[in-house]
Amino acid sequence: VAVVALHDAGFNRRWLRHWAAAWLMDARGLGRLRAHFGEEIALYFGFLQSYLVWLVLPAAAGAAWWAAGAAFSWSFGGLVAVWSVAFTETWARREADLATVWGVHGVRRARTARRREFRASTWIRDEVTGERVGQFPAARRWARRAVGVAAVAGLSLGMAVIVAAIFALQMAVGEFYAGPLANVAALVPVALLAAVLPAYTTLCTRAAAALTAYENYEFEAEHIAQLTAKVFVFRFLQDQLYLFLAAWLFVPHRDAFEAGLRRLCTSDALRPLCGTALRSRATPATVLVRDMLTSFVVTSQAVGAVSETVLPLLLRWWRARGLRRTAH
């Protein structure tokens, strides 16, 4: 028997119309969200609102620095760093205030939800409640956690190797190669990145879930925290390693990379293919980092917008279409 929580369709429609037309939500609006969806959802939308308001400062400062021709200014970087710390601390205080008003401050620390998948090695009798409580030795869990750390490190190294290899190929083809089919060759690294990296990230995510389950945490909060930490490592490498390689390895050591590439292309094996097909000058470093950062930011925002707005609508339409076909 499937058990589905009741929904207030009228409230959902009114809330969506109000949220779509309003920029800010006051404490009363957050209170209505809390009464309908719970404290966790209300805190999430409170965070979104605070983040939107705080983004005005770095956005305006970034536009001013860009208009002044100082897009890569150290002062702007310092401002963003200070802004990040200030926003994090301010939201922490705001979250604590909301949680205190709603009477849920400190609830996250209360480990009340036990996992049904937890496997106890020994059982003891609680002296207060009299119930049997399962226990798992901390030393054994730390040993399993060490195995998980080693596995995550190995998977992260594999992802780093994949990203570095594709990055080196893209820099070689996109920045220096100017031979036959240069336009087609420039698309090969992009195709490899789109085909290989998501599949490997999915593999890493499944491995993280299996490793976290193997660590056998008793409470759901601990399990989710450990799984989130593992997945964060993989997502960070997937999203940021490419830009890190460009800014901190390729740009400072571009001359050595180009010299090695020219020696490789003038070898006996590759000379017929690309020995005389290398560009004399490549893209300037600042332009390369700027274009790569812009492409990453724009792509991330576009993918996020599609996955959060267009994709749910398409899935809802597809499910409704299937239900209509079934009804007829």
Coordinates of C-alpha atoms in Angstrom, one line a residue:
V1 CA 0.0 0.0 0.0
A2 CA 1.4 3.4 -1.0
V3 CA 1.2 6.1 1.6
V4 CA 1.4 9.7 0.1
A5 CA 1.2 12.8 2.2
L6 CA -1.8 15.0 1.7
H7 CA -1.4 18.1 -0.4
D8 CA -3.3 21.4 -0.3
A9 CA -3.5 22.1 -4.1
G10 CA -5.1 25.5 -3.6
F11 CA -2.3 26.6 -1.2
N12 CA 0.3 25.3 -3.6
R13 CA -1.1 27.3 -6.5
R14 CA -1.5 30.5 -4.4
W15 CA 2.1 30.1 -3.1
L16 CA 3.6 29.6 -6.5
R17 CA 1.8 32.7 -7.9
H18 CA 3.0 34.8 -4.9
W19 CA 6.6 33.5 -5.1
A20 CA 6.8 34.0 -8.8
A21 CA 5.6 37.7 -8.6
A22 CA 7.5 38.7 -5.4
W23 CA 11.1 39.5 -4.9
L24 CA 11.2 39.3 -1.1
M25 CA 9.2 37.4 1.5
D26 CA 8.7 38.7 5.0
A27 CA 8.6 36.8 8.3
R28 CA 4.9 36.2 7.9
G29 CA 5.4 34.6 4.5
L30 CA 8.1 32.4 5.9
G31 CA 5.8 31.5 8.7
R32 CA 3.1 30.3 6.3
L33 CA 5.7 28.2 4.5
R34 CA 6.8 26.7 7.8
A35 CA 3.2 25.9 8.8
H36 CA 2.6 24.2 5.5
F37 CA 5.9 22.6 4.5
G38 CA 7.8 22.5 7.8
E39 CA 10.8 24.2 9.2
E40 CA 13.4 22.7 6.9
I41 CA 11.7 23.9 3.7
A42 CA 11.0 27.3 5.2
L43 CA 14.7 27.7 6.2
Y44 CA 15.7 26.7 2.7
F45 CA 13.6 29.5 1.1
G46 CA 14.8 31.9 3.8
F47 CA 18.4 31.1 2.7
L48 CA 17.5 31.7 -1.0
Q49 CA 16.1 35.1 -0.2
S50 CA 19.0 36.1 1.9
Y51 CA 21.5 34.9 -0.7
L52 CA 19.6 36.8 -3.5
V53 CA 19.7 40.1 -1.4
W54 CA 23.4 39.7 -0.6
L55 CA 24.3 39.0 -4.2
V56 CA 23.5 42.6 -5.1
L57 CA 26.8 43.8 -3.6
P58 CA 29.2 41.6 -5.5
A59 CA 27.2 41.9 -8.7
A60 CA 27.3 45.7 -8.6
A61 CA 31.0 45.7 -7.6
G62 CA 31.9 43.3 -10.3
A63 CA 30.1 45.5 -12.9
A64 CA 31.9 48.5 -11.6
W65 CA 35.3 46.8 -11.7
W66 CA 34.7 45.5 -15.2
A67 CA 33.6 48.9 -16.5
A68 CA 36.8 50.4 -15.0
G69 CA 38.9 47.8 -16.9
A70 CA 40.0 45.9 -13.8
A71 CA 38.2 42.6 -14.3
F72 CA 41.1 40.6 -12.7
S73 CA 41.8 43.0 -9.8
W74 CA 43.2 41.7 -6.5
S75 CA 41.0 44.2 -4.7
F76 CA 37.8 42.7 -6.2
G77 CA 39.0 39.3 -5.2
G78 CA 39.6 40.4 -1.7
L79 CA 36.1 42.1 -1.6
V80 CA 34.5 38.8 -2.7
A81 CA 36.4 36.9 -0.1
V82 CA 35.3 39.3 2.7
W83 CA 31.8 39.2 1.4
S84 CA 31.7 35.4 1.4
V85 CA 32.7 35.3 5.1
A86 CA 30.3 38.1 6.1
F87 CA 27.4 36.4 4.3
T88 CA 28.1 33.0 5.8
E89 CA 28.3 34.3 9.3
T90 CA 25.3 36.6 8.9
W91 CA 23.1 33.7 7.5
A92 CA 24.2 31.5 10.4
R93 CA 22.9 34.0 12.9
R94 CA 19.7 34.5 10.8
E95 CA 19.2 30.8 10.7
A96 CA 19.7 30.5 14.4
D97 CA 17.2 33.3 15.1
L98 CA 14.5 31.7 12.9
A99 CA 15.1 28.3 14.4
T100 CA 14.8 29.9 17.9
V101 CA 11.6 31.7 17.0
W102 CA 10.1 28.4 15.6
G103 CA 11.3 26.4 18.5
V104 CA 13.6 24.1 16.6
H105 CA 17.0 25.5 17.6
G106 CA 19.5 22.6 18.1
V107 CA 17.2 20.0 16.7
R108 CA 19.8 19.0 14.1
R109 CA 22.0 17.9 16.9
A110 CA 19.4 15.5 18.3
R111 CA 20.1 12.2 16.7
T112 CA 16.6 10.8 16.8
A113 CA 16.0 9.2 13.4
R114 CA 17.7 5.8 13.3
R115 CA 18.4 4.0 10.1
R116 CA 16.6 0.8 9.4
E117 CA 19.7 -0.3 7.5
F118 CA 21.9 -0.1 10.6
R119 CA 23.4 -3.4 11.6
A120 CA 24.3 -3.7 15.2
S121 CA 27.1 -6.0 16.3
T122 CA 26.0 -6.1 20.0
W123 CA 22.8 -5.3 21.9
I124 CA 22.5 -3.8 25.4
R125 CA 19.6 -2.9 27.6
D126 CA 19.0 0.8 28.1
E127 CA 19.0 1.5 31.8
V128 CA 16.5 4.4 31.5
T129 CA 13.9 3.1 28.9
G130 CA 14.5 -0.6 29.3
E131 CA 14.6 -1.1 25.5
R132 CA 17.2 -3.1 23.6
V133 CA 19.7 -0.7 21.9
G134 CA 22.0 -1.9 19.1
Q135 CA 25.7 -0.8 19.2
F136 CA 28.5 -0.9 16.7
P137 CA 32.1 -0.5 17.8
A138 CA 33.6 2.9 17.1
A139 CA 37.0 1.3 16.3
R140 CA 35.4 -0.9 13.6
R141 CA 33.6 2.1 12.1
W142 CA 36.8 4.1 12.0
A143 CA 38.5 1.2 10.2
R144 CA 35.7 1.1 7.7
R145 CA 35.9 4.9 7.4
A146 CA 39.7 4.6 6.6
V147 CA 38.8 2.2 3.8
G148 CA 36.3 4.7 2.5
V149 CA 38.9 7.5 2.6
A150 CA 41.3 5.4 0.6
A151 CA 38.6 4.5 -1.9
V152 CA 37.5 8.1 -2.3
A153 CA 41.1 9.2 -2.7
G154 CA 41.7 6.6 -5.4
L155 CA 38.5 7.6 -7.3
S156 CA 39.4 11.2 -7.0
L157 CA 42.8 10.5 -8.4
G158 CA 41.2 8.7 -11.3
M159 CA 38.9 11.7 -11.9
A160 CA 41.9 14.0 -11.8
V161 CA 43.8 11.9 -14.3
I162 CA 40.8 11.9 -16.7
V163 CA 40.2 15.6 -16.4
A164 CA 43.9 16.4 -16.8
A165 CA 44.2 14.2 -19.9
I166 CA 41.2 15.8 -21.5
F167 CA 42.4 19.2 -20.5
A168 CA 45.8 18.6 -22.0
L169 CA 44.2 17.3 -25.2
Q170 CA 42.0 20.4 -25.4
M171 CA 44.8 22.8 -24.9
A172 CA 47.0 21.0 -27.5
V173 CA 44.2 20.9 -30.1
G174 CA 42.4 24.2 -29.3
E175 CA 45.4 26.4 -28.6
F176 CA 48.2 25.1 -30.8
Y177 CA 47.0 22.8 -33.5
A178 CA 46.1 24.4 -36.9
G179 CA 46.4 21.5 -39.2
P180 CA 43.8 19.5 -41.2
L181 CA 40.4 19.3 -39.7
A182 CA 41.3 21.7 -36.9
N183 CA 37.7 22.7 -36.3
V184 CA 36.6 19.1 -36.0
A185 CA 39.5 18.2 -33.8
A186 CA 38.7 21.0 -31.4
L187 CA 35.3 19.3 -30.7
V188 CA 36.9 15.9 -29.7
P189 CA 37.9 17.0 -26.1
V190 CA 34.5 18.5 -25.6
A191 CA 32.8 15.3 -26.7
L192 CA 35.1 13.2 -24.5
L193 CA 34.4 15.5 -21.5
A194 CA 30.7 15.3 -22.0
A195 CA 30.7 11.5 -22.5
V196 CA 33.3 10.3 -20.0
L197 CA 33.1 12.6 -17.0
P198 CA 29.4 12.4 -16.2
A199 CA 29.5 8.6 -16.4
Y200 CA 32.6 8.5 -14.1
T201 CA 30.9 10.9 -11.7
T202 CA 27.9 8.7 -11.5
L203 CA 30.2 5.7 -10.8
C204 CA 31.9 7.7 -8.0
T205 CA 28.5 8.7 -6.5
R206 CA 27.4 5.1 -6.4
A207 CA 30.6 4.1 -4.9
A208 CA 30.2 6.9 -2.3
A209 CA 26.8 5.6 -1.4
A210 CA 28.1 2.0 -1.1
L211 CA 31.0 3.1 1.1
T212 CA 28.8 5.2 3.4
A213 CA 26.4 2.2 3.8
Y214 CA 29.4 0.0 4.6
E215 CA 30.5 2.4 7.4
N216 CA 27.2 1.5 9.0
Y217 CA 26.0 4.7 10.7
E218 CA 23.2 4.3 13.2
F219 CA 21.5 7.7 12.7
E220 CA 20.3 9.1 9.4
A221 CA 21.9 12.5 10.0
E222 CA 25.3 11.0 10.3
H223 CA 24.8 8.9 7.2
I224 CA 23.7 11.9 5.1
A225 CA 26.6 14.0 6.4
Q226 CA 29.2 11.4 5.4
L227 CA 27.6 10.8 2.0
T228 CA 27.4 14.5 1.3
A229 CA 31.1 15.0 2.1
K230 CA 32.1 12.2 -0.3
V231 CA 29.9 13.4 -3.1
F232 CA 31.1 17.0 -2.6
V233 CA 34.7 15.9 -3.3
F234 CA 33.7 14.4 -6.6
R235 CA 31.4 17.3 -7.6
F236 CA 34.1 19.8 -6.7
L237 CA 36.6 18.0 -8.9
Q238 CA 34.2 17.7 -11.7
D239 CA 33.2 21.4 -11.6
Q240 CA 36.4 23.2 -10.6
L241 CA 39.4 21.1 -11.6
Y242 CA 39.3 22.1 -15.2
L243 CA 39.5 25.8 -14.3
F244 CA 42.1 25.1 -11.7
L245 CA 44.3 23.4 -14.3
A246 CA 43.9 26.3 -16.6
A247 CA 44.7 29.1 -14.1
W248 CA 47.3 27.5 -11.9
L249 CA 49.1 25.0 -14.2
F250 CA 48.7 25.7 -17.9
V251 CA 49.0 29.5 -17.8
P252 CA 52.1 29.7 -15.6
H253 CA 53.8 26.8 -17.4
R254 CA 52.5 27.5 -20.9
D255 CA 56.0 27.8 -22.5
A256 CA 57.1 24.4 -21.1
F257 CA 53.8 22.9 -22.3
E258 CA 54.2 24.4 -25.8
A259 CA 57.9 23.3 -26.0
G260 CA 57.0 19.7 -25.1
L261 CA 54.1 19.7 -27.5
R262 CA 56.4 20.9 -30.3
R263 CA 59.0 18.3 -29.6
L264 CA 56.3 15.6 -29.6
C265 CA 54.8 16.8 -32.9
T266 CA 58.2 17.0 -34.6
S267 CA 59.1 13.4 -33.6
D268 CA 59.4 10.9 -36.4
A269 CA 56.0 9.3 -35.5
L270 CA 53.9 12.5 -35.5
R271 CA 55.8 14.7 -37.9
P272 CA 53.7 13.7 -41.0
L273 CA 50.5 14.5 -39.1
C274 CA 51.2 17.8 -37.3
G275 CA 54.8 18.6 -37.6
T276 CA 54.1 21.9 -39.4
A277 CA 50.6 22.5 -38.2
L278 CA 51.2 24.3 -35.0
R279 CA 50.2 27.9 -34.4
S280 CA 52.9 30.4 -33.7
R281 CA 50.9 32.2 -31.0
A282 CA 48.1 31.0 -28.8
T283 CA 45.4 32.8 -26.9
P284 CA 46.6 35.2 -24.2
A285 CA 46.5 33.9 -20.7
T286 CA 43.9 36.4 -19.3
V287 CA 41.6 35.9 -22.3
L288 CA 41.9 32.1 -21.9
V289 CA 41.0 32.1 -18.2
R290 CA 38.2 34.7 -18.8
D291 CA 36.6 32.7 -21.6
M292 CA 36.8 29.4 -19.7
L293 CA 35.4 30.9 -16.6
T294 CA 32.6 32.6 -18.6
S295 CA 31.8 29.3 -20.3
F296 CA 31.7 27.4 -17.1
V297 CA 29.5 30.0 -15.3
V298 CA 27.1 30.4 -18.2
T299 CA 26.8 26.6 -18.8
S300 CA 26.2 25.9 -15.2
Q301 CA 23.5 28.6 -15.0
A302 CA 21.9 27.4 -18.2
V303 CA 21.9 23.7 -17.1
G304 CA 20.6 24.6 -13.7
A305 CA 17.8 26.7 -15.2
V306 CA 16.8 24.0 -17.6
S307 CA 16.9 21.2 -15.0
E308 CA 14.9 23.3 -12.4
T309 CA 12.3 24.8 -14.7
V310 CA 12.0 23.2 -18.1
L311 CA 12.8 19.6 -17.1
P312 CA 10.1 19.3 -14.4
L313 CA 7.5 20.7 -16.8
L314 CA 8.5 18.2 -19.5
L315 CA 8.4 15.3 -17.0
R316 CA 5.0 16.5 -15.7
W317 CA 3.7 16.7 -19.3
W318 CA 5.0 13.2 -20.1
R319 CA 3.5 11.7 -17.0
A320 CA 0.1 13.3 -17.7
R321 CA 0.3 12.1 -21.3
G322 CA 1.0 8.5 -20.0
L323 CA -2.0 8.8 -17.6
R324 CA -4.3 10.0 -20.4
R325 CA -3.2 7.1 -22.6
T326 CA -3.8 4.6 -19.8
A327 CA -7.2 6.1 -19.1
H328 CA -8.3 5.7 -22.7

